[in-house]
Short mmCIF file of C-alpha atoms in Angstrom, two decimals:
data_model
loop_
_atom_site.label_atom_id
_atom_site.label_comp_id
_atom_site.label_asym_id
_atom_site.label_seq_id
_atom_site.Cartn_x
_atom_site.Cartn_y
_atom_site.Cartn_z
CA UNK A 1 -155.46 38.74 -125.27
CA UNK A 2 -155.72 39.07 -121.44
CA UNK A 3 -159.23 39.96 -120.28
CA UNK A 4 -158.42 41.35 -116.81
CA UNK A 5 -155.78 41.76 -114.17
CA UNK A 6 -154.57 39.68 -111.20
CA UNK A 7 -152.56 41.21 -108.42
CA UNK A 8 -150.55 38.63 -106.39
CA UNK A 9 -150.00 39.37 -102.75
CA UNK A 10 -146.97 37.38 -101.31
CA UNK A 11 -143.53 37.63 -100.08
CA UNK A 12 -140.50 37.73 -102.36
CA UNK A 13 -137.45 35.48 -102.36
CA UNK A 14 -136.53 32.99 -99.58
CA UNK A 15 -138.67 33.44 -96.44
CA UNK A 16 -138.57 31.54 -93.23
CA UNK A 17 -141.71 30.30 -91.40
CA UNK A 18 -140.76 30.96 -87.89
CA UNK A 19 -143.34 28.47 -86.51
CA UNK A 20 -141.91 25.50 -88.35
CA UNK A 21 -138.42 26.70 -89.08
CA UNK A 22 -138.74 25.81 -92.93
CA UNK A 23 -137.39 28.21 -95.43
CA UNK A 24 -139.28 28.46 -98.79
CA UNK A 25 -138.21 30.12 -102.05
CA UNK A 26 -141.44 32.04 -102.75
CA UNK A 27 -140.30 33.24 -106.04
CA UNK A 28 -140.42 29.55 -107.23
CA UNK A 29 -144.00 29.48 -106.07
CA UNK A 30 -144.76 32.58 -108.14
CA UNK A 31 -142.75 31.66 -111.22
CA UNK A 32 -143.61 27.94 -111.41
CA UNK A 33 -147.28 27.99 -110.38
CA UNK A 34 -149.03 31.19 -109.61
CA UNK A 35 -148.14 33.32 -112.67
CA UNK A 36 -148.71 30.40 -115.23
CA UNK A 37 -152.06 29.64 -113.48
CA UNK A 38 -153.22 33.27 -113.69
CA UNK A 39 -152.15 33.58 -117.35
CA UNK A 40 -153.87 30.22 -118.18
CA UNK A 41 -157.00 31.77 -116.74
CA UNK A 42 -156.66 34.68 -119.21
CA UNK A 43 -155.53 37.41 -116.96
CA UNK A 44 -152.46 39.65 -116.77
CA UNK A 45 -150.42 38.70 -113.70
CA UNK A 46 -148.58 41.27 -111.65
CA UNK A 47 -146.61 41.19 -108.39
CA UNK A 48 -145.58 44.23 -106.36
CA UNK A 49 -141.99 43.93 -107.41
CA UNK A 50 -142.97 43.94 -111.07
CA UNK A 51 -144.80 47.40 -110.88
CA UNK A 52 -142.90 50.19 -112.65
CA UNK A 53 -143.41 53.22 -110.74
CA UNK A 54 -141.80 56.51 -109.35
CA UNK A 55 -142.34 57.50 -105.75
CA UNK A 56 -143.65 55.17 -102.98
CA UNK A 57 -144.81 51.70 -103.77
CA UNK A 58 -147.83 52.12 -101.49
CA UNK A 59 -149.95 53.96 -103.96
CA UNK A 60 -149.80 51.44 -106.83
CA UNK A 61 -150.06 48.67 -104.38
CA UNK A 62 -153.43 50.07 -102.92
CA UNK A 63 -154.60 50.83 -106.49
CA UNK A 64 -154.08 47.16 -107.42
CA UNK A 65 -155.73 45.84 -104.20
CA UNK A 66 -158.75 48.11 -105.08
CA UNK A 67 -159.06 47.71 -108.80
CA UNK A 68 -157.57 44.33 -109.76
CA UNK A 69 -160.20 41.93 -111.15
CA UNK A 70 -158.72 39.10 -109.00
CA UNK A 71 -156.26 39.14 -106.11
CA UNK A 72 -154.40 35.99 -105.25
CA UNK A 73 -152.98 36.05 -101.72
CA UNK A 74 -150.26 33.57 -100.78
CA UNK A 75 -150.01 33.45 -96.94
CA UNK A 76 -147.12 30.89 -96.87
CA UNK A 77 -144.53 31.48 -94.07
CA UNK A 78 -147.21 33.59 -92.28
CA UNK A 79 -145.98 36.66 -94.21
CA UNK A 80 -147.19 39.74 -92.25
CA UNK A 81 -147.48 41.98 -95.21
CA UNK A 82 -149.47 39.35 -97.15
CA UNK A 83 -151.99 39.03 -94.21
CA UNK A 84 -152.23 42.80 -93.99
CA UNK A 85 -152.84 43.24 -97.78
CA UNK A 86 -155.38 40.43 -97.82
CA UNK A 87 -157.23 42.37 -95.08
CA UNK A 88 -157.20 45.55 -97.12
CA UNK A 89 -158.53 43.70 -100.18
CA UNK A 90 -161.29 42.03 -98.10
CA UNK A 91 -162.27 45.55 -96.90
CA UNK A 92 -162.31 46.99 -100.45
CA UNK A 93 -163.92 44.18 -102.51
CA UNK A 94 -166.52 41.62 -101.53
CA UNK A 95 -165.45 38.99 -103.99
CA UNK A 96 -162.71 37.71 -106.47
CA UNK A 97 -160.02 37.05 -103.85
CA UNK A 98 -158.26 33.66 -103.84
CA UNK A 99 -156.30 32.65 -100.80
CA UNK A 100 -153.49 30.12 -101.04
CA UNK A 101 -150.59 28.76 -98.89
CA UNK A 102 -148.10 26.08 -98.64
CA UNK A 103 -149.37 22.87 -97.05
CA UNK A 104 -146.73 22.72 -94.35
CA UNK A 105 -147.98 25.85 -92.65
CA UNK A 106 -149.44 25.46 -89.19
CA UNK A 107 -153.14 26.10 -88.52
CA UNK A 108 -154.32 29.49 -89.71
CA UNK A 109 -154.93 32.48 -87.38
CA UNK A 110 -158.50 32.46 -86.06
CA UNK A 111 -159.68 35.37 -88.20
CA UNK A 112 -158.85 33.55 -91.48
CA UNK A 113 -159.24 29.91 -90.55
CA UNK A 114 -162.86 29.73 -91.89
CA UNK A 115 -161.80 31.15 -95.34
CA UNK A 116 -161.36 28.64 -98.12
CA UNK A 117 -157.58 28.30 -98.50
CA UNK A 118 -156.14 26.17 -101.53
CA UNK A 119 -152.86 24.55 -100.53
CA UNK A 120 -149.76 23.35 -102.47
CA UNK A 121 -146.68 21.44 -101.61
CA UNK A 122 -143.29 23.19 -101.66
CA UNK A 123 -139.96 21.38 -101.52
CA UNK A 124 -138.19 24.51 -100.02
CA UNK A 125 -135.79 25.22 -102.97
CA UNK A 126 -138.28 24.46 -105.70
CA UNK A 127 -141.65 23.03 -106.61
CA UNK A 128 -141.98 19.47 -108.01
CA UNK A 129 -143.05 19.18 -111.62
CA UNK A 130 -146.19 17.17 -110.96
CA UNK A 131 -147.18 19.38 -108.09
CA UNK A 132 -146.72 22.46 -110.19
CA UNK A 133 -148.93 20.98 -112.87
CA UNK A 134 -151.61 20.00 -110.30
CA UNK A 135 -151.74 23.43 -108.62
CA UNK A 136 -151.65 25.34 -111.83
CA UNK A 137 -154.85 23.50 -112.84
CA UNK A 138 -156.41 24.04 -109.37
CA UNK A 139 -155.63 27.81 -109.26
CA UNK A 140 -156.54 28.53 -112.85
CA UNK A 141 -159.87 26.73 -112.52
CA UNK A 142 -160.60 28.75 -109.32
CA UNK A 143 -159.83 32.06 -111.08
CA UNK A 144 -161.88 31.12 -114.10
CA UNK A 145 -164.95 30.08 -112.04
CA UNK A 146 -165.09 33.19 -109.85
CA UNK A 147 -164.64 35.44 -112.95
CA UNK A 148 -167.44 33.68 -114.87
CA UNK A 149 -169.91 33.41 -111.93
CA UNK A 150 -172.86 35.93 -112.10
CA UNK A 151 -173.85 37.05 -109.55
CA UNK A 152 -170.62 36.40 -107.74
CA UNK A 153 -170.44 34.98 -104.24
CA UNK A 154 -168.92 36.95 -101.50
CA UNK A 155 -165.52 35.59 -100.43
CA UNK A 156 -164.77 38.59 -98.06
CA UNK A 157 -165.77 37.97 -94.56
CA UNK A 158 -166.24 41.79 -94.12
CA UNK A 159 -169.12 41.84 -96.57
CA UNK A 160 -170.36 38.39 -95.53
CA UNK A 161 -170.94 39.47 -91.86
CA UNK A 162 -171.67 43.14 -92.33
CA UNK A 163 -174.79 42.76 -94.58
CA UNK A 164 -175.47 46.39 -94.86
CA UNK A 165 -172.13 47.46 -96.29
CA UNK A 166 -172.38 48.69 -99.86
CA UNK A 167 -169.23 47.72 -101.88
CA UNK A 168 -169.85 49.87 -104.87
CA UNK A 169 -170.23 53.16 -102.93
CA UNK A 170 -167.18 52.27 -100.83
CA UNK A 171 -165.16 51.47 -103.89
CA UNK A 172 -166.04 54.67 -105.65
CA UNK A 173 -165.11 56.69 -102.61
CA UNK A 174 -161.76 55.02 -102.29
CA UNK A 175 -161.18 55.26 -106.00
CA UNK A 176 -161.69 59.00 -105.94
CA UNK A 177 -159.20 59.21 -102.99
CA UNK A 178 -156.68 57.11 -104.92
CA UNK A 179 -157.13 59.26 -108.02
CA UNK A 180 -156.61 62.40 -105.97
CA UNK A 181 -153.50 61.03 -104.25
CA UNK A 182 -152.23 59.81 -107.75
CA UNK A 183 -152.61 63.33 -109.18
CA UNK A 184 -150.71 64.84 -106.13
CA UNK A 185 -148.02 62.26 -106.39
CA UNK A 186 -147.50 63.00 -110.11
CA UNK A 187 -147.23 66.77 -109.51
CA UNK A 188 -144.77 66.19 -106.74
CA UNK A 189 -142.74 63.77 -108.86
CA UNK A 190 -142.55 66.31 -111.77
CA UNK A 191 -141.52 69.09 -109.29
CA UNK A 192 -138.61 66.99 -107.97
CA UNK A 193 -137.28 64.92 -110.86
CA UNK A 194 -138.52 63.37 -114.10
CA UNK A 195 -139.16 59.58 -114.00
CA UNK A 196 -136.42 57.40 -115.60
CA UNK A 197 -138.23 55.47 -118.37
CA UNK A 198 -135.24 53.14 -118.55
CA UNK A 199 -135.05 52.35 -114.82
CA UNK A 200 -135.02 48.73 -113.95
CA UNK A 201 -137.71 47.39 -111.70
CA UNK A 202 -136.93 45.43 -108.50
CA UNK A 203 -137.66 42.25 -110.32
CA UNK A 204 -135.32 43.00 -113.16
CA UNK A 205 -132.43 43.95 -110.88
CA UNK A 206 -132.97 40.72 -108.85
CA UNK A 207 -132.65 38.81 -112.14
CA UNK A 208 -129.32 40.48 -112.62
CA UNK A 209 -128.26 39.42 -109.07
CA UNK A 210 -129.33 35.86 -109.88
CA UNK A 211 -127.39 35.75 -113.07
CA UNK A 212 -124.22 37.25 -111.67
CA UNK A 213 -124.42 34.91 -108.65
CA UNK A 214 -124.84 31.82 -110.87
CA UNK A 215 -121.72 32.88 -112.78
CA UNK A 216 -119.96 33.30 -109.45
CA UNK A 217 -119.25 36.99 -110.33
CA UNK A 218 -119.67 38.04 -106.68
CA UNK A 219 -118.65 41.68 -107.06
CA UNK A 220 -121.15 42.25 -109.86
CA UNK A 221 -123.88 40.48 -107.81
CA UNK A 222 -123.01 42.67 -104.90
CA UNK A 223 -123.29 45.78 -107.09
CA UNK A 224 -126.83 44.91 -108.27
CA UNK A 225 -128.04 43.77 -104.85
CA UNK A 226 -126.68 46.93 -103.13
CA UNK A 227 -128.63 48.97 -105.63
CA UNK A 228 -131.78 47.01 -104.67
CA UNK A 229 -131.06 47.66 -101.01
CA UNK A 230 -130.48 51.38 -101.67
CA UNK A 231 -133.82 51.72 -103.65
CA UNK A 232 -135.81 50.01 -100.89
CA UNK A 233 -134.09 52.22 -98.20
CA UNK A 234 -135.07 55.41 -100.19
CA UNK A 235 -138.68 54.29 -99.98
CA UNK A 236 -138.57 53.21 -96.35
CA UNK A 237 -135.36 54.55 -94.57
CA UNK A 238 -136.25 52.97 -91.25
CA UNK A 239 -136.58 49.47 -92.39
CA UNK A 240 -134.28 46.81 -93.80
CA UNK A 241 -135.46 43.84 -95.94
CA UNK A 242 -134.19 40.74 -94.01
CA UNK A 243 -133.95 38.63 -97.20
CA UNK A 244 -131.97 41.32 -99.06
CA UNK A 245 -129.55 41.79 -96.12
CA UNK A 246 -129.09 38.01 -95.80
CA UNK A 247 -128.29 37.58 -99.35
CA UNK A 248 -126.00 40.65 -99.53
CA UNK A 249 -124.14 39.30 -96.56
CA UNK A 250 -123.62 35.95 -98.29
CA UNK A 251 -122.51 37.59 -101.53
CA UNK A 252 -120.16 39.85 -99.61
CA UNK A 253 -118.26 37.25 -97.85
CA UNK A 254 -118.07 35.12 -100.86
CA UNK A 255 -116.39 37.98 -102.78
CA UNK A 256 -113.41 37.87 -100.49
CA UNK A 257 -112.90 41.55 -101.59
CA UNK A 258 -110.58 43.42 -100.85
CA UNK A 259 -109.41 40.56 -98.62
CA UNK A 260 -111.20 37.59 -97.24
CA UNK A 261 -111.10 38.89 -93.72
CA UNK A 262 -112.37 42.36 -94.74
CA UNK A 263 -115.27 40.79 -96.66
CA UNK A 264 -116.13 38.60 -93.68
CA UNK A 265 -116.16 41.64 -91.34
CA UNK A 266 -118.37 43.63 -93.80
CA UNK A 267 -120.78 40.66 -93.97
CA UNK A 268 -120.69 40.61 -90.14
CA UNK A 269 -121.72 44.28 -90.09
CA UNK A 270 -124.66 43.59 -92.45
CA UNK A 271 -125.95 40.69 -90.36
CA UNK A 272 -125.75 42.77 -87.13
CA UNK A 273 -128.61 44.81 -88.55
CA UNK A 274 -130.77 41.67 -88.15
CA UNK A 275 -130.18 41.27 -84.53
CA UNK A 276 -128.37 37.81 -84.78
CA UNK A 277 -127.83 37.41 -81.06
CA UNK A 278 -131.50 37.14 -80.26
CA UNK A 279 -133.17 36.35 -83.67
CA UNK A 280 -135.21 33.24 -84.29
CA UNK A 281 -134.57 33.36 -88.01
CA UNK A 282 -132.53 30.24 -88.88
CA UNK A 283 -131.32 31.77 -92.10
CA UNK A 284 -129.66 34.76 -90.28
CA UNK A 285 -128.27 32.35 -87.65
CA UNK A 286 -126.82 30.06 -90.26
CA UNK A 287 -125.09 32.95 -91.98
CA UNK A 288 -123.91 34.36 -88.66
CA UNK A 289 -122.46 30.93 -87.84
CA UNK A 290 -120.70 30.58 -91.08
CA UNK A 291 -119.15 34.07 -91.08
CA UNK A 292 -117.79 33.49 -87.51
CA UNK A 293 -116.55 29.98 -88.23
CA UNK A 294 -114.51 31.27 -91.12
CA UNK A 295 -113.27 34.29 -89.14
CA UNK A 296 -112.10 31.81 -86.37
CA UNK A 297 -110.26 29.70 -89.06
CA UNK A 298 -108.50 32.75 -90.45
CA UNK A 299 -107.67 34.66 -87.22
CA UNK A 300 -107.83 32.05 -84.39
CA UNK A 301 -109.60 34.60 -82.23
CA UNK A 302 -111.62 32.62 -79.57
CA UNK A 303 -114.56 35.08 -79.55
CA UNK A 304 -115.30 34.14 -83.13
CA UNK A 305 -115.38 30.44 -82.34
CA UNK A 306 -117.69 30.94 -79.39
CA UNK A 307 -120.06 33.03 -81.37
CA UNK A 308 -120.14 30.43 -84.19
CA UNK A 309 -120.88 27.67 -81.75
CA UNK A 310 -123.77 29.76 -80.17
CA UNK A 311 -125.26 30.51 -83.62
CA UNK A 312 -125.30 26.97 -84.90
CA UNK A 313 -126.60 25.71 -81.68
CA UNK A 314 -129.51 28.22 -81.68
CA UNK A 315 -130.16 27.54 -85.36
CA UNK A 316 -130.17 23.74 -84.80
CA UNK A 317 -132.73 23.85 -81.93
CA UNK A 318 -134.93 26.28 -83.76
CA UNK A 319 -134.95 24.54 -87.09
CA UNK A 320 -134.09 20.96 -86.09
CA UNK A 321 -132.05 20.48 -89.35
CA UNK A 322 -129.06 18.57 -90.34
CA UNK A 323 -126.94 21.50 -91.73
CA UNK A 324 -127.01 23.47 -88.41
CA UNK A 325 -126.68 20.33 -86.44
CA UNK A 326 -123.62 18.90 -88.13
CA UNK A 327 -121.83 22.32 -88.05
CA UNK A 328 -122.74 22.65 -84.37
CA UNK A 329 -121.26 19.19 -83.59
CA UNK A 330 -117.99 19.96 -85.53
CA UNK A 331 -117.55 23.24 -83.75
CA UNK A 332 -117.98 21.62 -80.41
CA UNK A 333 -115.14 19.33 -81.22
CA UNK A 334 -113.07 22.38 -82.46
CA UNK A 335 -113.72 24.13 -79.12
CA UNK A 336 -112.96 21.04 -77.18
CA UNK A 337 -109.55 20.96 -78.79
CA UNK A 338 -108.88 24.57 -78.15
CA UNK A 339 -109.47 24.86 -74.43
CA UNK A 340 -107.11 24.26 -71.46
CA UNK A 341 -110.05 23.34 -69.16
CA UNK A 342 -110.25 19.56 -69.31
CA UNK A 343 -113.81 19.42 -67.88
CA UNK A 344 -115.07 21.81 -70.47
CA UNK A 345 -113.28 19.96 -73.26
CA UNK A 346 -114.87 16.70 -72.29
CA UNK A 347 -118.32 18.33 -71.98
CA UNK A 348 -118.14 19.74 -75.66
CA UNK A 349 -116.78 16.46 -76.88
CA UNK A 350 -119.64 14.44 -75.41
CA UNK A 351 -122.28 17.00 -76.50
CA UNK A 352 -121.02 16.72 -80.08
CA UNK A 353 -121.61 13.00 -80.06
CA UNK A 354 -125.26 13.57 -78.76
CA UNK A 355 -125.89 16.24 -81.48
CA UNK A 356 -124.73 13.71 -84.13
CA UNK A 357 -127.13 11.19 -82.88
CA UNK A 358 -129.97 13.72 -83.34
CA UNK A 359 -128.56 14.65 -86.85
CA UNK A 360 -128.66 10.95 -87.87
CA UNK A 361 -132.33 10.72 -86.88
CA UNK A 362 -133.14 13.82 -88.98
CA UNK A 363 -131.20 12.62 -92.05
CA UNK A 364 -132.82 9.15 -91.90
CA UNK A 365 -136.24 10.75 -91.69
CA UNK A 366 -135.41 12.61 -94.96
CA UNK A 367 -134.21 9.45 -96.64
CA UNK A 368 -137.42 7.58 -95.68
CA UNK A 369 -139.61 10.38 -96.84
CA UNK A 370 -137.96 11.21 -100.13
CA UNK A 371 -137.72 8.34 -102.51
CA UNK A 372 -136.16 8.96 -105.88
CA UNK A 373 -138.59 10.85 -108.10
CA UNK A 374 -140.10 8.71 -110.83
CA UNK A 375 -142.65 9.11 -113.58
CA UNK A 376 -143.01 10.73 -117.09
CA UNK A 377 -143.20 14.23 -115.55
CA UNK A 378 -139.79 14.06 -113.80
CA UNK A 379 -137.44 16.42 -115.54
CA UNK A 380 -133.60 16.51 -115.50
CA UNK A 381 -133.96 19.63 -113.28
CA UNK A 382 -135.96 17.88 -110.68
CA UNK A 383 -133.60 14.93 -110.57
CA UNK A 384 -130.71 17.30 -110.18
CA UNK A 385 -132.37 19.17 -107.32
CA UNK A 386 -133.15 15.76 -105.71
CA UNK A 387 -129.59 14.48 -105.93
CA UNK A 388 -128.11 17.73 -104.70
CA UNK A 389 -130.02 17.45 -101.56
CA UNK A 390 -129.52 13.72 -101.29
CA UNK A 391 -125.80 14.27 -101.60
CA UNK A 392 -125.56 16.53 -98.63
CA UNK A 393 -127.91 14.27 -96.51
CA UNK A 394 -125.64 11.20 -97.17
CA UNK A 395 -122.44 13.27 -96.68
CA UNK A 396 -123.87 14.39 -93.32
CA UNK A 397 -124.74 10.88 -92.38
CA UNK A 398 -121.11 9.95 -93.14
CA UNK A 399 -119.78 12.77 -91.12
CA UNK A 400 -122.06 11.91 -88.17
CA UNK A 401 -121.03 8.23 -88.12
CA UNK A 402 -117.34 9.36 -88.32
CA UNK A 403 -117.80 11.47 -85.28
CA UNK A 404 -119.49 8.57 -83.50
CA UNK A 405 -116.58 6.12 -84.45
CA UNK A 406 -118.56 3.94 -86.80
CA UNK A 407 -116.26 3.67 -89.71
CA UNK A 408 -118.23 0.96 -91.61
CA UNK A 409 -121.49 2.99 -91.74
CA UNK A 410 -119.59 6.21 -92.41
CA UNK A 411 -117.90 4.57 -95.45
CA UNK A 412 -121.25 3.36 -96.74
CA UNK A 413 -122.86 6.78 -96.52
CA UNK A 414 -119.97 8.45 -98.26
CA UNK A 415 -120.13 5.98 -101.14
CA UNK A 416 -123.73 6.78 -101.67
CA UNK A 417 -122.97 10.50 -101.58
CA UNK A 418 -119.92 10.41 -103.87
CA UNK A 419 -121.65 8.21 -106.41
CA UNK A 420 -124.36 10.85 -107.06
CA UNK A 421 -122.56 14.14 -106.60
CA UNK A 422 -123.99 16.84 -108.94
CA UNK A 423 -120.76 18.88 -108.98
CA UNK A 424 -117.13 17.79 -108.87
CA UNK A 425 -116.21 20.13 -105.91
CA UNK A 426 -118.74 18.51 -103.53
CA UNK A 427 -116.69 15.32 -102.64
CA UNK A 428 -113.49 17.43 -102.33
CA UNK A 429 -115.33 19.69 -99.77
CA UNK A 430 -116.62 16.71 -97.77
CA UNK A 431 -113.18 14.97 -97.79
CA UNK A 432 -111.51 18.11 -96.56
CA UNK A 433 -114.04 18.33 -93.66
CA UNK A 434 -113.52 14.69 -92.70
CA UNK A 435 -109.84 15.18 -92.53
CA UNK A 436 -110.24 18.07 -90.15
CA UNK A 437 -112.77 16.14 -88.02
CA UNK A 438 -110.47 13.04 -87.87
CA UNK A 439 -107.57 15.09 -86.49
CA UNK A 440 -109.96 16.41 -83.80
CA UNK A 441 -111.16 12.99 -82.92
CA UNK A 442 -107.61 11.55 -82.74
CA UNK A 443 -106.95 14.18 -80.07
CA UNK A 444 -110.02 13.25 -77.94
CA UNK A 445 -110.10 14.69 -74.49
CA UNK A 446 -111.77 11.39 -73.33
CA UNK A 447 -108.16 10.01 -73.10
CA UNK A 448 -107.71 11.90 -69.80
CA UNK A 449 -110.48 9.81 -68.36
CA UNK A 450 -108.99 6.57 -69.59
CA UNK A 451 -105.49 7.66 -68.22
CA UNK A 452 -107.00 8.24 -64.80
CA UNK A 453 -108.84 4.91 -64.89
CA UNK A 454 -105.56 3.17 -65.59
#
């Protein structure tokens, strides 16, 4: 039987750390480590998206920050809301707040760099089994210790440095204000509409999205995710959630409904709300590039090609990753083959080679840093996730060597990729891409230089 509550402060879904360019699935942190750790410590665990409520989320969120026996604040990806809510908790309660973050995060802001922060390692798409076990133990031990200690040590810098501040009196005053607000909110809610007891929470709707997307039922996934977006906009009409918009854009263009071009243009409109021409978010840029690349392929309108090149270029130099890099190089070759200016064509062709050399270095670093997982705690799911990433790394190495004219090393890389493909369609996609690239290379603009030399 749970003997208290723990409110978890963190972002939802995939979030990008703009300082490092890394994208982390924070839901995996919550599901695989934080929630199991809290429950192992004997507390009921709740995150904001799991709160069933009518009206604004702000009221129950502040109630939790005030009254929860423990608050765990995950500051990974420098999430602004998480930092703010941590500050509110520190102002309301002098103790029982645990701060955590992913270990790839750059140094903390000055105001929190002297607070104890427990770190964990995130793989981006998931959490490794051994790391999940380790951190569950670390976090559950920390929660158990602060709950059992009497008297409790202050972990809030507010109460540590402002010695005269009386927490109980402050808490009672705020509690009364919250109760008054709660009463007013209930009266207003009854006056407008009765609460729907069967309504789904944000978390439940997102699970439906996940399920439909896994089944590749894109229209169903779009319906559920559009409902999530509409619910969020009702609560905050002036703000869009970037993760929801990014995912909705992806699902929309995957649906190809009512036509593929129509779906791509609808996704284009959704992404425009995120300011793709000047954003530093690599997820937005990657999607913006994908949409325009496909629009170019379907319509042959040059503006789409130029925009795709700009998006992948910006994403590559912000994130320094092989995905944006290899797409940027390929589209440079495409543009080189679709311009009448020989100088511009040669410049794009040469730049594509340079980008591929950088991509090779990135991929080799991944290979050197990520040996095959081994040990008793390595599950089939962990191996599948490893080989999925390994496939694309080796396929990218093969494509890079193809673009650089090294057929032997390209063949070696493709053999490694194909031997460990986790799904049958993956090699087909790679071979189709290489066929396109080879045709572009066969029509190299460098031939003009050779002709002049002769």
